[in-house]
PDB file of C-alpha atoms in Angstrom:
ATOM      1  CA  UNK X   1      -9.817 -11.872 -13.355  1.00  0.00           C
ATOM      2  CA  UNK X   2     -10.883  -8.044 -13.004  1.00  0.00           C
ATOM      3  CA  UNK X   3      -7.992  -6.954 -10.361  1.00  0.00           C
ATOM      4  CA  UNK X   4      -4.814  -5.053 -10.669  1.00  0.00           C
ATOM      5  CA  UNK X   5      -2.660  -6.788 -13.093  1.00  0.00           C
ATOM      6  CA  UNK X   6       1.220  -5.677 -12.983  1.00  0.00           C
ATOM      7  CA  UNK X   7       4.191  -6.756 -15.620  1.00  0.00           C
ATOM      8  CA  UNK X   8       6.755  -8.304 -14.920  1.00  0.00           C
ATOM      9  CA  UNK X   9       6.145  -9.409 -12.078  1.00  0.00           C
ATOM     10  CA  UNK X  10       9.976 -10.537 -11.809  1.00  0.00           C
ATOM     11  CA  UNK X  11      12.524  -8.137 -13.054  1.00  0.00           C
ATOM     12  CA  UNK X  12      16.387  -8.699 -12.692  1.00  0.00           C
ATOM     13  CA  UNK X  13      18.277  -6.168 -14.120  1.00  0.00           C
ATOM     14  CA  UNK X  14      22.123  -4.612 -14.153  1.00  0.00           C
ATOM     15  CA  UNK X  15      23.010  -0.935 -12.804  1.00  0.00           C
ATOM     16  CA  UNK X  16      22.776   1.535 -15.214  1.00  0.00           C
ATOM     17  CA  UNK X  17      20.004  -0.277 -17.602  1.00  0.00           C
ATOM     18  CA  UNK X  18      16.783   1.391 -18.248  1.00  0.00           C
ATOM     19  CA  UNK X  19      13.563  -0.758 -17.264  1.00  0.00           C
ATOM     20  CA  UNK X  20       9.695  -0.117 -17.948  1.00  0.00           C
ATOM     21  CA  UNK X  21       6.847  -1.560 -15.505  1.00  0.00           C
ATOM     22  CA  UNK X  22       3.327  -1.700 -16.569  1.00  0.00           C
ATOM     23  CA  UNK X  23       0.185  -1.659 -14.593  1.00  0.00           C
ATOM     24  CA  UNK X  24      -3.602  -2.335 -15.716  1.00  0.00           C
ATOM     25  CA  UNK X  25      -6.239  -0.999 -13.389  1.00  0.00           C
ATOM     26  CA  UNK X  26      -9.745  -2.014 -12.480  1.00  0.00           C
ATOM     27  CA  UNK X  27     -11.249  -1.358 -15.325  1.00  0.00           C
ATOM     28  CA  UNK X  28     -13.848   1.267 -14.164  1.00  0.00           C
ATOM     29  CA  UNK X  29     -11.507   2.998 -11.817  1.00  0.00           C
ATOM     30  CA  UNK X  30     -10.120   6.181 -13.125  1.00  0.00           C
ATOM     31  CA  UNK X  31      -7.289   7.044 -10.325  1.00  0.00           C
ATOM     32  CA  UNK X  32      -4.166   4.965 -10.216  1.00  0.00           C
ATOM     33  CA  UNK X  33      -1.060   5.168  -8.209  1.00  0.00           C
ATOM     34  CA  UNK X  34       2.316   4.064  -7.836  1.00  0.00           C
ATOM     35  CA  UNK X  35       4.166   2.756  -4.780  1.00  0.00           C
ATOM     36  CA  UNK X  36       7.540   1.227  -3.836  1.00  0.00           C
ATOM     37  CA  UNK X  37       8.448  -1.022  -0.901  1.00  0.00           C
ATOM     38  CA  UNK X  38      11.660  -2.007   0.434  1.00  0.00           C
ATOM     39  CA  UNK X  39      11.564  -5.068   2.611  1.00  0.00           C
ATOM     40  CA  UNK X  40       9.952  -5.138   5.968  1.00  0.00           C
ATOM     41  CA  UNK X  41       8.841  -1.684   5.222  1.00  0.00           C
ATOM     42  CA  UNK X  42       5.067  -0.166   4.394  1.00  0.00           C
ATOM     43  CA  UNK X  43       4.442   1.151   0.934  1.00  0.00           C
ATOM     44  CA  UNK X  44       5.891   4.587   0.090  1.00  0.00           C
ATOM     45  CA  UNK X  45       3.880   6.671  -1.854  1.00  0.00           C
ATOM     46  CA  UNK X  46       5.570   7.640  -5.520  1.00  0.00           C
ATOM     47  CA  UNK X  47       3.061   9.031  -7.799  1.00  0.00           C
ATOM     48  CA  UNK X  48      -1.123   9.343  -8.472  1.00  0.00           C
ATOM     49  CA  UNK X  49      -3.344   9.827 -11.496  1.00  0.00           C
ATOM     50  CA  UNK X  50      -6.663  10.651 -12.514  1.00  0.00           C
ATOM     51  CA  UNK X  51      -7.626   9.940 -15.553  1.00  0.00           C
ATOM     52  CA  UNK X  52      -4.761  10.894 -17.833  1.00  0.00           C
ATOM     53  CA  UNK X  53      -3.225  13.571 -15.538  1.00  0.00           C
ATOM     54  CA  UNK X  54      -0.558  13.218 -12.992  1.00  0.00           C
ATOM     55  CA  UNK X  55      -2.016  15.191 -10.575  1.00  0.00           C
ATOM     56  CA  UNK X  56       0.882  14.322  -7.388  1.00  0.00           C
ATOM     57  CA  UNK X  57       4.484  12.975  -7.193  1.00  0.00           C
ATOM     58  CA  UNK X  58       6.421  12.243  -4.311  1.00  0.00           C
ATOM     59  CA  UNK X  59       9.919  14.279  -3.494  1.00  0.00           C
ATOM     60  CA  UNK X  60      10.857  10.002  -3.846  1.00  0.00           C
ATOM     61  CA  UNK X  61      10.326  10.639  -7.752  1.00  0.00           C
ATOM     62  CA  UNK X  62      13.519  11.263  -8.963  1.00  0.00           C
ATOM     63  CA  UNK X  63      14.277  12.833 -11.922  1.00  0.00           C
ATOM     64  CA  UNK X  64      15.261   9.084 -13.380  1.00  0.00           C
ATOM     65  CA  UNK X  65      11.574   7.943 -12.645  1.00  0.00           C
ATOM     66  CA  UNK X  66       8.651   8.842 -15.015  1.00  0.00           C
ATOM     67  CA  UNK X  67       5.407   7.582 -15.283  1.00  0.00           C
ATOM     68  CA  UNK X  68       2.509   7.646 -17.866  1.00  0.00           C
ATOM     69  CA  UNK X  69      -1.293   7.229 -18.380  1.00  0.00           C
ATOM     70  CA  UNK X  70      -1.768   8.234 -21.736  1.00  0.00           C
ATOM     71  CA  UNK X  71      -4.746   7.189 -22.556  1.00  0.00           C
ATOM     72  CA  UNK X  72      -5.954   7.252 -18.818  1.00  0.00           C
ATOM     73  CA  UNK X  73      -6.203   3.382 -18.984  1.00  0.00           C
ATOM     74  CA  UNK X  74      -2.571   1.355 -18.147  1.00  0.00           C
ATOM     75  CA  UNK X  75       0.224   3.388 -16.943  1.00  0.00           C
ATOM     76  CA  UNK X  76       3.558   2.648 -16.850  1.00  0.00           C
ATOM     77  CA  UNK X  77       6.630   3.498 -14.914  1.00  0.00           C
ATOM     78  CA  UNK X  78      10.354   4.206 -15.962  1.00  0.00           C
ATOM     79  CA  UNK X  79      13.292   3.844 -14.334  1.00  0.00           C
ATOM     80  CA  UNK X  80      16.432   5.041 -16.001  1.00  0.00           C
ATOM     81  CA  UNK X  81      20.143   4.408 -15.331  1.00  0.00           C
ATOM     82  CA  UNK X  82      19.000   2.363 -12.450  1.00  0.00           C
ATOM     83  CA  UNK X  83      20.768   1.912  -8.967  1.00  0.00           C
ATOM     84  CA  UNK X  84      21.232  -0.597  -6.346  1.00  0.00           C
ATOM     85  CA  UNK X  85      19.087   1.662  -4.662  1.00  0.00           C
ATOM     86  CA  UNK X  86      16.197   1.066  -6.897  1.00  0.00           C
ATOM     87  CA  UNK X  87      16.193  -2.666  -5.628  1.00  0.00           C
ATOM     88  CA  UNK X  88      12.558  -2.661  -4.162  1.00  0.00           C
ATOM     89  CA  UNK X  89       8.468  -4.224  -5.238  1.00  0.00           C
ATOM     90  CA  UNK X  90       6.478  -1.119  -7.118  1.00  0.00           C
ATOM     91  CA  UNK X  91       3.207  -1.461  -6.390  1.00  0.00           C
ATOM     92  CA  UNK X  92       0.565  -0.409  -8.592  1.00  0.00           C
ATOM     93  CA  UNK X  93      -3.447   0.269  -7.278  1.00  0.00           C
ATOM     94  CA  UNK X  94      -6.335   1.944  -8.919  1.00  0.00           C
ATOM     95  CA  UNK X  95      -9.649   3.027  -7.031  1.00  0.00           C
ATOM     96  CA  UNK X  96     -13.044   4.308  -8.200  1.00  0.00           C
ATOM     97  CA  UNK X  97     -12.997   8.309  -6.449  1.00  0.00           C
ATOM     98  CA  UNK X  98     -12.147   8.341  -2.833  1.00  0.00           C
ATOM     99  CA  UNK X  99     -12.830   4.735  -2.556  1.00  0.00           C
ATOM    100  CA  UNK X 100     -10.186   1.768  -1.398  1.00  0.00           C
ATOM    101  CA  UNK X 101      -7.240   1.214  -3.559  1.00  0.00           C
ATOM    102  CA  UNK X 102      -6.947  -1.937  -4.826  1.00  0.00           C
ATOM    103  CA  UNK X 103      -3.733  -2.703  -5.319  1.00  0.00           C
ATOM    104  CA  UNK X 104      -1.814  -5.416  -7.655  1.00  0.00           C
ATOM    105  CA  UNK X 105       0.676  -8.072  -7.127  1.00  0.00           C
ATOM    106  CA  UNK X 106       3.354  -6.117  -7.389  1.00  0.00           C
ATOM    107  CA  UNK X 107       6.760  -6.092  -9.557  1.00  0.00           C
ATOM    108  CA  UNK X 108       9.895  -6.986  -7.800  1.00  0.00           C
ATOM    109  CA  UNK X 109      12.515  -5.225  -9.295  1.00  0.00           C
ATOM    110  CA  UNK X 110      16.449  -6.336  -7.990  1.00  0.00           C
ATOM    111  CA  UNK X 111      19.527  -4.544  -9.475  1.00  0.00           C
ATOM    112  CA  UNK X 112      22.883  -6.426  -9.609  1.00  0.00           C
TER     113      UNK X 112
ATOM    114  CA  UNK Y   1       4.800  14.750  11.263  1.00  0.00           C
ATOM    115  CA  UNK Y   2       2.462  12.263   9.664  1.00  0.00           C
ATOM    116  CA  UNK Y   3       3.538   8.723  10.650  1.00  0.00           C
ATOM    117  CA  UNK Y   4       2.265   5.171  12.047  1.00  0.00           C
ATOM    118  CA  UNK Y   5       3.836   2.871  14.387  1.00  0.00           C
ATOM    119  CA  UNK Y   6       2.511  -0.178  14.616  1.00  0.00           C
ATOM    120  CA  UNK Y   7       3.624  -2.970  17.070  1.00  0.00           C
ATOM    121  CA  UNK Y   8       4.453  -5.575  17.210  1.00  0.00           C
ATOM    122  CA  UNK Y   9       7.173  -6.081  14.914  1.00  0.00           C
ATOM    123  CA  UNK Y  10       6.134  -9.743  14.591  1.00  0.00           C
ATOM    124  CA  UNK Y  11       4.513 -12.097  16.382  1.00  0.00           C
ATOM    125  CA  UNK Y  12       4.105 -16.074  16.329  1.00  0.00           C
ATOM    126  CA  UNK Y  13       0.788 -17.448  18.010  1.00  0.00           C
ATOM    127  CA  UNK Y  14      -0.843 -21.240  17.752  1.00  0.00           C
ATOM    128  CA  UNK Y  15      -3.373 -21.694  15.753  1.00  0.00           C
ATOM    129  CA  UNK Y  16      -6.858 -21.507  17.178  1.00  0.00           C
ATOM    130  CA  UNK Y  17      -5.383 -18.798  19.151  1.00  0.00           C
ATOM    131  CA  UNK Y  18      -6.712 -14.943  19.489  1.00  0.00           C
ATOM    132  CA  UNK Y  19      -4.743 -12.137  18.972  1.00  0.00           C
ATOM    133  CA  UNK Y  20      -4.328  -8.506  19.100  1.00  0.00           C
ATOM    134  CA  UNK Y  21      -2.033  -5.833  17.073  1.00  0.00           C
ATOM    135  CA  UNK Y  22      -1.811  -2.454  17.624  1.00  0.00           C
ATOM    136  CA  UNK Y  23      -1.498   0.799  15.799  1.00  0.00           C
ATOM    137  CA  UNK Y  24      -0.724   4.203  16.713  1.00  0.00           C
ATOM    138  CA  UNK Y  25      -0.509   7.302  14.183  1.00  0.00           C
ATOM    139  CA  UNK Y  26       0.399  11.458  14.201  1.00  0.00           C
ATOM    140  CA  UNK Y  27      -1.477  11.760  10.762  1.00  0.00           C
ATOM    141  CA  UNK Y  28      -3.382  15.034  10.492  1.00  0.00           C
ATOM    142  CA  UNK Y  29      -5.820  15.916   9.030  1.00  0.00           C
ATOM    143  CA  UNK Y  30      -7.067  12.403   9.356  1.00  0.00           C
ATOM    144  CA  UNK Y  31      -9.198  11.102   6.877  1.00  0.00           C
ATOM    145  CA  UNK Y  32      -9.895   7.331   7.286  1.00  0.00           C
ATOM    146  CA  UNK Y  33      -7.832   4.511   9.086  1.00  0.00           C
ATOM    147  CA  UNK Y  34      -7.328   0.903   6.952  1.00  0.00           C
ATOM    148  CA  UNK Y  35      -6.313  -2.117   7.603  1.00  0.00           C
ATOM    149  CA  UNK Y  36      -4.421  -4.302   5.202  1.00  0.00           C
ATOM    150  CA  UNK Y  37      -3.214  -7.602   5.052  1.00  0.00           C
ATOM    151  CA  UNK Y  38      -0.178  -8.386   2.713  1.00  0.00           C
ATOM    152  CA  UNK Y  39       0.879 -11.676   1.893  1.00  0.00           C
ATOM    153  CA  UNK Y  40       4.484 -12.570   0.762  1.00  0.00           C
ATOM    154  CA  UNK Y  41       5.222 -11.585  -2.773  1.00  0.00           C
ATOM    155  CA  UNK Y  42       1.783  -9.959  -3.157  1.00  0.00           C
ATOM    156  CA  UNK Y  43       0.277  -6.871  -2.976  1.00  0.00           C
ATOM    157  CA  UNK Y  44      -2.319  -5.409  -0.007  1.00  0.00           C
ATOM    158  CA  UNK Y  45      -5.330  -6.594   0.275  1.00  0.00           C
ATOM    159  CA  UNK Y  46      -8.417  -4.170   2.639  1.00  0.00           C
ATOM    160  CA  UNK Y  47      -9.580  -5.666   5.653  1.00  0.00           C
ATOM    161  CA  UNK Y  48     -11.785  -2.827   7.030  1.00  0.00           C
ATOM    162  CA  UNK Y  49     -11.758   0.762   6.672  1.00  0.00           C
ATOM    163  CA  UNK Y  50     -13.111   2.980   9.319  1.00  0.00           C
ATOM    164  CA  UNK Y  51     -14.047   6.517   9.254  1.00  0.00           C
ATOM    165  CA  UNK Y  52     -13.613   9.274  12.116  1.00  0.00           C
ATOM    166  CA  UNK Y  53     -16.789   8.844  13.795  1.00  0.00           C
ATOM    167  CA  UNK Y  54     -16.861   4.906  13.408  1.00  0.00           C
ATOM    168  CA  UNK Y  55     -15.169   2.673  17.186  1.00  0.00           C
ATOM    169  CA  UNK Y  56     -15.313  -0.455  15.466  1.00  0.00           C
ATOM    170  CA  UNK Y  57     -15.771  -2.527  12.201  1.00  0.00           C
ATOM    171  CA  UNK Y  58     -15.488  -6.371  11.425  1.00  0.00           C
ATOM    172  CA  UNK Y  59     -15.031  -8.427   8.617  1.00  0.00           C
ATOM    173  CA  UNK Y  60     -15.191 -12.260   9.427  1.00  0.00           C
ATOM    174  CA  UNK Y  61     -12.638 -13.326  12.110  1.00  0.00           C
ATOM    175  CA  UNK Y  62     -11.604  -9.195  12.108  1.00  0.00           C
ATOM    176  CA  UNK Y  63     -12.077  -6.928  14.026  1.00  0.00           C
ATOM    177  CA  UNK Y  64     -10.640  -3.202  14.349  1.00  0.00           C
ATOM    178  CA  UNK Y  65     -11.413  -0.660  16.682  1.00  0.00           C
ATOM    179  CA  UNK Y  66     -10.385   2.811  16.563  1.00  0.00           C
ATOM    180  CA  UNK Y  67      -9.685   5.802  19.147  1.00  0.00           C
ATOM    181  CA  UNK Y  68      -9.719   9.044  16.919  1.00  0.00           C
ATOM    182  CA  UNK Y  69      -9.123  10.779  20.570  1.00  0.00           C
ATOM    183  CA  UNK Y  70      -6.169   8.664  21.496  1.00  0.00           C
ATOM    184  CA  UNK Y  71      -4.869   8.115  18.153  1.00  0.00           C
ATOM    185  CA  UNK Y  72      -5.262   4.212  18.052  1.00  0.00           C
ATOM    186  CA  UNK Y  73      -6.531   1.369  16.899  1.00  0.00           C
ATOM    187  CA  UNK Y  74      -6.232  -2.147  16.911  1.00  0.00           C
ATOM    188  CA  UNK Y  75      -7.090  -5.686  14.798  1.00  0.00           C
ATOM    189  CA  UNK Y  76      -8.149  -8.563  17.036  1.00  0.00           C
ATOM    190  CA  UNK Y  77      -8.228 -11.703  15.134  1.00  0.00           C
ATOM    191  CA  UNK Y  78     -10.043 -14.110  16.744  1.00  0.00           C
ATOM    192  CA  UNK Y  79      -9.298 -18.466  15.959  1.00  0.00           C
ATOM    193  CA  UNK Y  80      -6.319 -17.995  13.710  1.00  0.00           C
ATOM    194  CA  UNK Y  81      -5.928 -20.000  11.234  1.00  0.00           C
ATOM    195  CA  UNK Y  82      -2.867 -20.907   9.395  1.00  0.00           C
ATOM    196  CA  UNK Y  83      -3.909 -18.807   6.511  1.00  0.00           C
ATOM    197  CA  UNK Y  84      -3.695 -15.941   8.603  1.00  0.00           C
ATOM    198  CA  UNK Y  85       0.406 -15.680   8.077  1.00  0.00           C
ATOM    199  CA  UNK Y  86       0.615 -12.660   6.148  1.00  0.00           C
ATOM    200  CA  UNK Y  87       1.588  -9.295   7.378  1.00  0.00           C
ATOM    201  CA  UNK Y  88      -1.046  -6.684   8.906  1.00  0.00           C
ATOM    202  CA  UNK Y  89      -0.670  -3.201   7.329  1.00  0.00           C
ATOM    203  CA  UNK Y  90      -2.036  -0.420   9.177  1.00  0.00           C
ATOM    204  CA  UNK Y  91      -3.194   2.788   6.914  1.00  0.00           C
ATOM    205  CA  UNK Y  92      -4.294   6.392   7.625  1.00  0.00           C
ATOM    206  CA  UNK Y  93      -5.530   8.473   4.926  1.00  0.00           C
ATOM    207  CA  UNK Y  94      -4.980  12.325   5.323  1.00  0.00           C
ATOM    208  CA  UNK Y  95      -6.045  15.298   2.721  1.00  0.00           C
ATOM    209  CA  UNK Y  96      -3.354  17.017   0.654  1.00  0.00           C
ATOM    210  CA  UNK Y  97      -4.063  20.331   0.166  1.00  0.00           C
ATOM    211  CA  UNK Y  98      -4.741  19.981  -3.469  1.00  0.00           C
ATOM    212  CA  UNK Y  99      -7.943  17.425  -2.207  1.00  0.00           C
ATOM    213  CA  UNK Y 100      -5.513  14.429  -2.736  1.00  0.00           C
ATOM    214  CA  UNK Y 101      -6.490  11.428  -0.270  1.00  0.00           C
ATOM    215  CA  UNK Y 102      -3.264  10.293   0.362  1.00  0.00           C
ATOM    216  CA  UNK Y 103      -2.050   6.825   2.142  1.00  0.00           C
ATOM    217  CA  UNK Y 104       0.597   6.737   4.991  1.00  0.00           C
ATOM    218  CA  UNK Y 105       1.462   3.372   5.629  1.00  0.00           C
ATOM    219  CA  UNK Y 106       2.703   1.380   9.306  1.00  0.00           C
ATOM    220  CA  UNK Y 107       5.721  -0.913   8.456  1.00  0.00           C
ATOM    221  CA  UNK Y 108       3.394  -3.449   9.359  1.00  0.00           C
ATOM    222  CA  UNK Y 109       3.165  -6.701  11.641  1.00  0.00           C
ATOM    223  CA  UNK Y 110       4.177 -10.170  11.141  1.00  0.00           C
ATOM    224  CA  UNK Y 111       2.366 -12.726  12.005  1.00  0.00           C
ATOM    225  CA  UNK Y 112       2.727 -16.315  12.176  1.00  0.00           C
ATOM    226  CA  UNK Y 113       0.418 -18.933  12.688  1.00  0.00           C
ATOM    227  CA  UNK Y 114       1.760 -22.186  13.650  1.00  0.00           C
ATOM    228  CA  UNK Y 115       0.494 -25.661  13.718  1.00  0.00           C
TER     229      UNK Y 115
END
């Protein structure tokens, strides 16, 4: 399988505990981005890379969210000290230029 | 502001049965308008993608149409089948000033397709 591949795809996790999300992209695309959706709502837009560099983040981006493409392959995305709030699928998609974003399967993150 | 409404909400049709979903959007400067269809639990998946001077694309059983004058476009799906339950994302793509192509995304329809 050559799509999107996100881990976990599950994660349950207390408030205040720190949790990491990965993403693999296409492996010839060289922009990736991160979204979040809250149920029954489109994606919001959090954060976009090309290559290595983080070239936008969204005002949603607090300063307890950080993401990383270090070697401009998988990224991954931080949340610290996580809220109720925070309850919500991140969805990660990668696309070749301006072409369409494939997106993955998502990883459903719920805060207790 | 840059936003798209997209109605209905939900909708339940028999299968075999044609139907129609609409979007509307205020996104400027518009780049391209998507379709998506999202399944439960998994992420968006492209239908068509149409481009400023294109009316109308289809893929299969698709079809969406688009009024860059009016702001609107549609996805007719024609003989649902029950594989068609899934919700229908609608998605404009507008230029950032720093040559960003960034997604806004409808809150989606719906639909159901019942025995």
């Amino acid at each position: 399988d050559t799509g999107v591949s996100q881990d976990p795809r599950h994660k349950i996790t207390k408030r205040g505990q720190n949790v990491t999300f990965r993403c693999d992209p296409i492996s010839e695309h060289n922009r990736l981005y991160w979204y979040r959706q809250t149920l029954g709502q489109g994606p919001e837009f959090l954060t976009y890379f090309q290559n290595e560099a983080q070239l936008e983040k969204s005002r949603l981006l607090s300063d307890r969210f950080s993401a990383e493409r270090p070697k401009g392959s998988f990224s991954t995305l931080e949340i610290q000290r996580t809220e109720q709030g925070d309850s919500a699928m991140y969805l990660c998609a990668s696309s070749s230029r301006g072409d369409t974003q494939y997106f993955g399967p998502g990883t459903r993150l719920t805060v207790l | 502001k840059n936003q798209v409404e997209q109605s209905p909400q939900s909708l339940i049709i028999l299968e075999g049965k044609n139907c129609t979903l609409q979007c509307n959007y205020t996104v400027s400067p518009f780049s391209n308008l998507r379709w998506y269809k999202q399944d439960t639990g998994r992420g968006p998946v492209s239908l068509t993608i149409m481009t400023f001077s294109e009316n109308t694309k289809s893929n299969g059983r698709y079809t969406a149409t688009l009024d860059a004058d009016t702001k609107q476009s549609s996805l007719h799906i024609t003989a649902s089948q029950l594989s068609d339950s899934a919700s229908y994302i609608c998605v404009v793509s507008r230029w950032e000033n720093t040559g960003f192509q960034k997604l806004v995304f409808g809150t989606g329809t719906r639909l159901l397709v019942s025995p």
